[in-house]
């Protein structure tokens, strides 16, 4: 099983009706990572930024649908850090330098940094 890495630019949660919500955004970019790659980046983030990991790269569960956000997903969507804050954390903890010795980590982190720099909020799902 692989993971979807979903990046949304200028996203916001909007109530639609009956307690349901949708994610509106200006632009979408996405990629896929293997399960082993996701484990590697997760372990890296947990080791390097500890408690901030879940807000840097929130996991939205199975088959995330932007037009119908489940209650548990809503909390995770809202907990995501602003892209500028993600960049500040990456710089503060020297993540790019620490990931540079591992090509997979370096590639993943570069993808994240590129999208955070462009104003995308990034989530994972499967």
Coordinates of C-alpha atoms in Angstrom, one line a residue, residues 32 63 83 120:
X32 CA 2.7 9.2 -4.1
X63 CA -9.5 8.0 0.7
X83 CA 3.3 26.5 5.2
X120 CA 0.8 24.7 -0.1

